[in-house]
Amino acid sequence: AQSVTQPDIHITVSEGASLELRCNYSYGATPYLFWYVQSPGQGLQLLLKYFSGDTLVQGIKGFEAEFKRSQSSFNLRKPSVHWSDAAEYFCAVGRIQGAQKLVFGQGTRLTINP
Amino acid sequence: GAGVSQSPSNKVTEKGKDVELRCDPISGHTALYWYRQSLGQGLEFLIYFQGNSAPDKSGLPSDRFSAERTGGSVSTLTIQRTQQEDSAVYLCASSLALAGEYEQFFGPGTRLTVL
C-alpha cells in the first residue's frame, strides 16, 4: 500500500537556523514526489516536485529537497528559515503516469522562534 | 490567471441535512480532485475526474458522498444526511494531467461544520 510518513509532527527552529523536514514513502512504482506548504486558513501551495532527473530539486522560497531512492526518502531543507516560513508542510506521493490521487503524510507543523 | 476557486468558504449545517460544495478548476485543466482534511485523519483523497473517463471514487467514505463534474469543468461534491464526523475542510484541486504536468493546484477549501 502506498503511504507517506512524516515522523515529526511539530518542529521549532530559530529564525535564521537551518531546517530539515523528513519524509519517507512506501510506493510500489516509480514515485512522483511533492512538498506542499499550508499557511493558516490557506490552501496548499506547491513548494517543489520530483519525478526524474537530478535528485536534488530546487523549489520556491529557497527550499530544496533530495530524493534518495535507497532510503525511500524525500527530505525538505532550507539553509536559513524566515519567520514567514511558519506553516504546515506536507509531503505527498503520486504515480508518474497519468492523473492520479496523491497520498499525503500527516504533516509537520513548523514554528519559528524570533 | 485565476486559480482554483471553491464556494462557500464556510458552511455550517445541522446533522441530517444535505450540503453541496462547489469547485471551479483552473481553465483548461482536465483533471479535478477532491480531498478532505480533518483533525486526526490528515489529508484524504476522495474522488477524481479525468476528462471523459469514469471518475475514481475509491476514496469516498460512504454512499452519502457523491460528486459530479458538469461539462468537464465545475464540480459539485454532495454530502447527504450529514453527520458530525463529516466536519472537515474539503479541498479541491485541478491539474493539466499532461505528460510531466501532473502538479495539482489547490483551492482555498470549504470548511464544513456539522452541528
Short mmCIF file of C-alpha atoms in Angstrom, two decimals:
data_model
loop_
_atom_site.label_atom_id
_atom_site.label_comp_id
_atom_site.label_asym_id
_atom_site.label_seq_id
_atom_site.Cartn_x
_atom_site.Cartn_y
_atom_site.Cartn_z
CA ALA A 1 0.00 0.00 0.00
CA GLN A 2 1.10 3.50 -0.70
CA SER A 3 1.99 5.55 2.35
CA VAL A 4 3.91 8.62 3.38
CA THR A 5 5.43 9.12 6.81
CA GLN A 6 6.44 12.44 8.23
CA PRO A 7 7.98 11.46 11.56
CA ASP A 8 7.97 14.94 13.07
CA ILE A 9 4.55 16.32 13.94
CA HIS A 10 5.91 19.62 15.19
CA ILE A 11 9.31 21.28 14.81
CA THR A 12 10.50 24.54 16.31
CA VAL A 13 13.56 26.33 14.98
CA SER A 14 15.02 29.76 15.48
CA GLU A 15 14.86 32.34 12.75
CA GLY A 16 17.99 32.09 10.63
CA ALA A 17 18.64 28.46 11.55
CA SER A 18 18.71 25.65 9.04
CA LEU A 19 15.76 23.34 8.60
CA GLU A 20 15.24 19.75 7.54
CA LEU A 21 11.81 18.13 7.41
CA ARG A 22 11.76 14.39 6.97
CA CYS A 23 9.61 12.38 4.60
CA ASN A 24 9.66 8.65 3.95
CA TYR A 25 7.41 6.96 1.44
CA SER A 26 6.29 3.49 0.52
CA TYR A 27 5.28 3.11 -3.12
CA GLY A 28 5.16 0.18 -5.49
CA ALA A 29 6.23 2.05 -8.59
CA THR A 30 8.42 4.96 -9.51
CA PRO A 31 7.02 7.78 -7.41
CA TYR A 32 6.18 11.34 -8.21
CA LEU A 33 7.04 13.29 -5.03
CA PHE A 34 5.83 16.65 -3.80
CA TRP A 35 6.18 19.03 -0.91
CA TYR A 36 3.30 21.38 -0.23
CA VAL A 37 3.00 24.18 2.33
CA GLN A 38 -0.17 25.32 4.01
CA SER A 39 -0.37 28.59 5.89
CA PRO A 40 -3.18 29.05 8.44
CA GLY A 41 -6.54 29.29 6.71
CA GLN A 42 -5.00 28.84 3.28
CA GLY A 43 -4.98 26.14 0.66
CA LEU A 44 -1.95 24.09 -0.27
CA GLN A 45 0.87 25.68 -2.24
CA LEU A 46 3.40 23.57 -4.10
CA LEU A 47 6.99 24.10 -2.94
CA LEU A 48 8.69 21.60 -5.24
CA LYS A 49 8.29 18.31 -7.03
CA TYR A 50 10.40 15.42 -8.27
CA PHE A 51 9.75 12.69 -10.79
CA SER A 52 13.03 12.18 -12.63
CA GLY A 53 16.46 13.61 -13.28
CA ASP A 54 18.65 15.34 -10.74
CA THR A 55 17.80 14.00 -7.31
CA LEU A 56 18.32 17.43 -5.70
CA VAL A 57 15.44 19.68 -6.66
CA GLN A 58 15.06 23.36 -6.04
CA GLY A 59 11.75 24.93 -5.18
CA ILE A 60 10.22 28.24 -4.34
CA LYS A 61 11.02 30.32 -1.26
CA GLY A 62 14.57 28.95 -1.04
CA PHE A 63 13.54 25.35 -0.32
CA GLU A 64 15.20 22.27 -1.76
CA ALA A 65 14.65 18.55 -1.40
CA GLU A 66 16.73 15.49 -2.09
CA PHE A 67 15.31 12.22 -3.41
CA LYS A 68 17.11 9.18 -2.05
CA ARG A 69 15.72 6.02 -3.58
CA SER A 70 17.80 3.70 -1.38
CA GLN A 71 16.28 5.29 1.72
CA SER A 72 12.80 5.93 0.26
CA SER A 73 13.17 9.48 1.47
CA PHE A 74 12.45 12.94 0.14
CA ASN A 75 13.57 15.35 2.84
CA LEU A 76 12.92 19.07 2.59
CA ARG A 77 15.65 21.54 3.52
CA LYS A 78 16.21 25.24 3.83
CA PRO A 79 19.54 26.77 4.87
CA SER A 80 18.08 29.72 6.77
CA VAL A 81 14.44 29.99 7.81
CA HIS A 82 12.43 33.18 7.99
CA TRP A 83 9.53 33.93 10.33
CA SER A 84 7.22 33.76 7.32
CA ASP A 85 8.09 30.07 6.86
CA ALA A 86 5.94 29.17 9.89
CA ALA A 87 3.28 26.90 8.41
CA GLU A 88 2.34 23.26 7.98
CA TYR A 89 4.30 21.21 5.48
CA PHE A 90 3.00 18.16 3.68
CA CYS A 91 4.91 15.55 1.74
CA ALA A 92 2.92 13.66 -0.90
CA VAL A 93 3.45 10.85 -3.37
CA GLY A 94 1.65 10.03 -6.60
CA ARG A 95 2.03 7.89 -9.67
CA ILE A 96 4.12 9.27 -12.52
CA GLN A 97 1.86 8.10 -15.33
CA GLY A 98 -1.48 9.77 -15.62
CA ALA A 99 -3.59 11.90 -13.36
CA GLN A 100 -3.64 10.21 -10.04
CA LYS A 101 -4.61 10.80 -6.47
CA LEU A 102 -1.95 11.98 -4.08
CA VAL A 103 -1.21 10.23 -0.81
CA PHE A 104 -0.20 12.73 1.84
CA GLY A 105 1.80 12.47 5.00
CA GLN A 106 0.29 13.70 8.25
CA GLY A 107 2.12 16.99 8.01
CA THR A 108 4.80 18.75 10.04
CA ARG A 109 3.92 21.97 11.77
CA LEU A 110 6.83 24.41 11.75
CA THR A 111 7.13 27.10 14.41
CA ILE A 112 9.79 29.81 14.13
CA ASN A 113 11.25 31.38 17.24
CA PRO A 114 12.34 35.00 16.84
CA GLY B 1 -4.64 33.76 -14.21
CA ALA B 2 -7.37 32.68 -11.87
CA GLY B 3 -6.67 29.77 -9.58
CA VAL B 4 -8.99 27.10 -8.27
CA SER B 5 -11.97 28.59 -6.51
CA GLN B 6 -14.33 26.96 -4.06
CA SER B 7 -17.63 28.01 -2.58
CA PRO B 8 -18.80 28.53 0.02
CA SER B 9 -15.70 29.20 2.06
CA ASN B 10 -17.55 28.19 5.21
CA LYS B 11 -20.65 26.11 5.68
CA VAL B 12 -22.43 25.36 8.93
CA THR B 13 -25.22 22.84 8.79
CA GLU B 14 -27.30 20.69 11.08
CA LYS B 15 -26.87 16.97 11.37
CA GLY B 16 -29.03 15.18 8.82
CA LYS B 17 -29.10 17.99 6.25
CA ASP B 18 -27.66 17.71 2.75
CA VAL B 19 -24.87 20.04 1.61
CA GLU B 20 -23.33 20.90 -1.75
CA LEU B 21 -19.79 22.16 -2.15
CA ARG B 22 -18.65 23.71 -5.40
CA CYS B 23 -15.30 23.77 -7.14
CA ASP B 24 -14.27 25.82 -10.17
CA PRO B 25 -10.99 24.43 -11.55
CA ILE B 26 -8.35 26.32 -13.47
CA SER B 27 -9.49 26.81 -17.04
CA GLY B 28 -8.11 24.11 -19.33
CA HIS B 29 -7.30 21.66 -16.55
CA THR B 30 -8.70 18.27 -17.43
CA ALA B 31 -8.25 16.57 -14.06
CA LEU B 32 -10.14 17.58 -10.93
CA TYR B 33 -9.69 16.14 -7.44
CA TRP B 34 -11.48 16.33 -4.10
CA TYR B 35 -9.68 15.81 -0.80
CA ARG B 36 -10.79 16.08 2.80
CA GLN B 37 -8.66 17.49 5.60
CA SER B 38 -9.69 16.70 9.13
CA LEU B 39 -8.06 16.52 12.52
CA GLY B 40 -6.77 13.08 13.18
CA GLN B 41 -7.18 11.91 9.58
CA GLY B 42 -4.96 14.35 7.77
CA LEU B 43 -5.46 14.86 4.05
CA GLU B 44 -7.52 12.12 2.42
CA PHE B 45 -8.29 11.61 -1.24
CA LEU B 46 -11.99 11.39 -2.01
CA ILE B 47 -12.55 11.32 -5.77
CA TYR B 48 -11.05 12.46 -9.05
CA PHE B 49 -12.25 13.15 -12.55
CA GLN B 50 -10.03 12.89 -15.61
CA GLY B 51 -11.51 14.07 -18.90
CA ASN B 52 -14.33 11.82 -20.06
CA SER B 53 -13.14 8.79 -18.12
CA ALA B 54 -15.17 7.27 -15.32
CA PRO B 55 -14.28 9.01 -12.06
CA ASP B 56 -12.13 7.27 -9.48
CA LYS B 57 -14.44 7.15 -6.45
CA SER B 58 -12.23 4.90 -4.37
CA GLY B 59 -11.76 7.43 -1.58
CA LEU B 60 -15.40 8.26 -0.89
CA PRO B 61 -16.03 7.23 2.73
CA SER B 62 -19.68 6.23 2.33
CA ASP B 63 -22.56 6.27 -0.13
CA ARG B 64 -23.71 9.55 1.42
CA PHE B 65 -20.92 11.19 -0.56
CA SER B 66 -21.18 11.81 -4.28
CA ALA B 67 -19.69 14.17 -6.82
CA GLU B 68 -20.28 15.22 -10.35
CA ARG B 69 -18.45 17.28 -12.87
CA THR B 70 -20.50 19.09 -15.46
CA GLY B 71 -19.16 19.94 -18.90
CA GLY B 72 -15.68 18.93 -17.88
CA SER B 73 -15.34 21.98 -15.69
CA VAL B 74 -17.23 22.82 -12.50
CA SER B 75 -17.63 20.09 -9.90
CA THR B 76 -20.05 19.67 -7.04
CA LEU B 77 -19.44 17.45 -4.02
CA THR B 78 -22.67 16.46 -2.30
CA ILE B 79 -22.93 15.06 1.18
CA GLN B 80 -26.32 13.68 2.11
CA ARG B 81 -27.63 13.31 5.64
CA THR B 82 -24.56 14.96 7.11
CA GLN B 83 -23.01 13.57 10.27
CA GLN B 84 -20.77 15.30 12.79
CA GLU B 85 -17.80 13.26 11.59
CA ASP B 86 -18.18 14.92 8.19
CA SER B 87 -16.91 18.17 9.71
CA ALA B 88 -13.68 18.96 7.89
CA VAL B 89 -12.11 21.20 5.30
CA TYR B 90 -12.90 19.98 1.79
CA LEU B 91 -10.19 20.83 -0.71
CA CYS B 92 -10.48 20.79 -4.46
CA ALA B 93 -7.53 20.63 -6.84
CA SER B 94 -7.05 20.57 -10.58
CA SER B 95 -4.23 19.66 -12.93
CA LEU B 96 -3.40 19.67 -16.62
CA ALA B 97 -2.75 15.93 -16.48
CA LEU B 98 -0.40 16.04 -19.45
CA ALA B 99 2.88 14.17 -19.65
CA GLY B 100 5.13 15.64 -17.00
CA GLU B 101 2.50 18.13 -15.87
CA TYR B 102 0.66 16.44 -13.05
CA GLU B 103 1.08 19.16 -10.47
CA GLN B 104 -2.16 19.65 -8.59
CA PHE B 105 -3.23 23.21 -7.84
CA PHE B 106 -5.37 23.51 -4.76
CA GLY B 107 -8.23 25.82 -3.92
CA PRO B 108 -8.66 27.52 -0.52
CA GLY B 109 -11.10 24.89 0.68
CA THR B 110 -14.59 24.83 2.16
CA ARG B 111 -14.77 24.46 5.93
CA LEU B 112 -17.80 22.34 6.77
CA THR B 113 -19.13 22.27 10.31
CA VAL B 114 -21.92 19.85 11.15
CA LEU B 115 -23.70 20.68 14.40
#
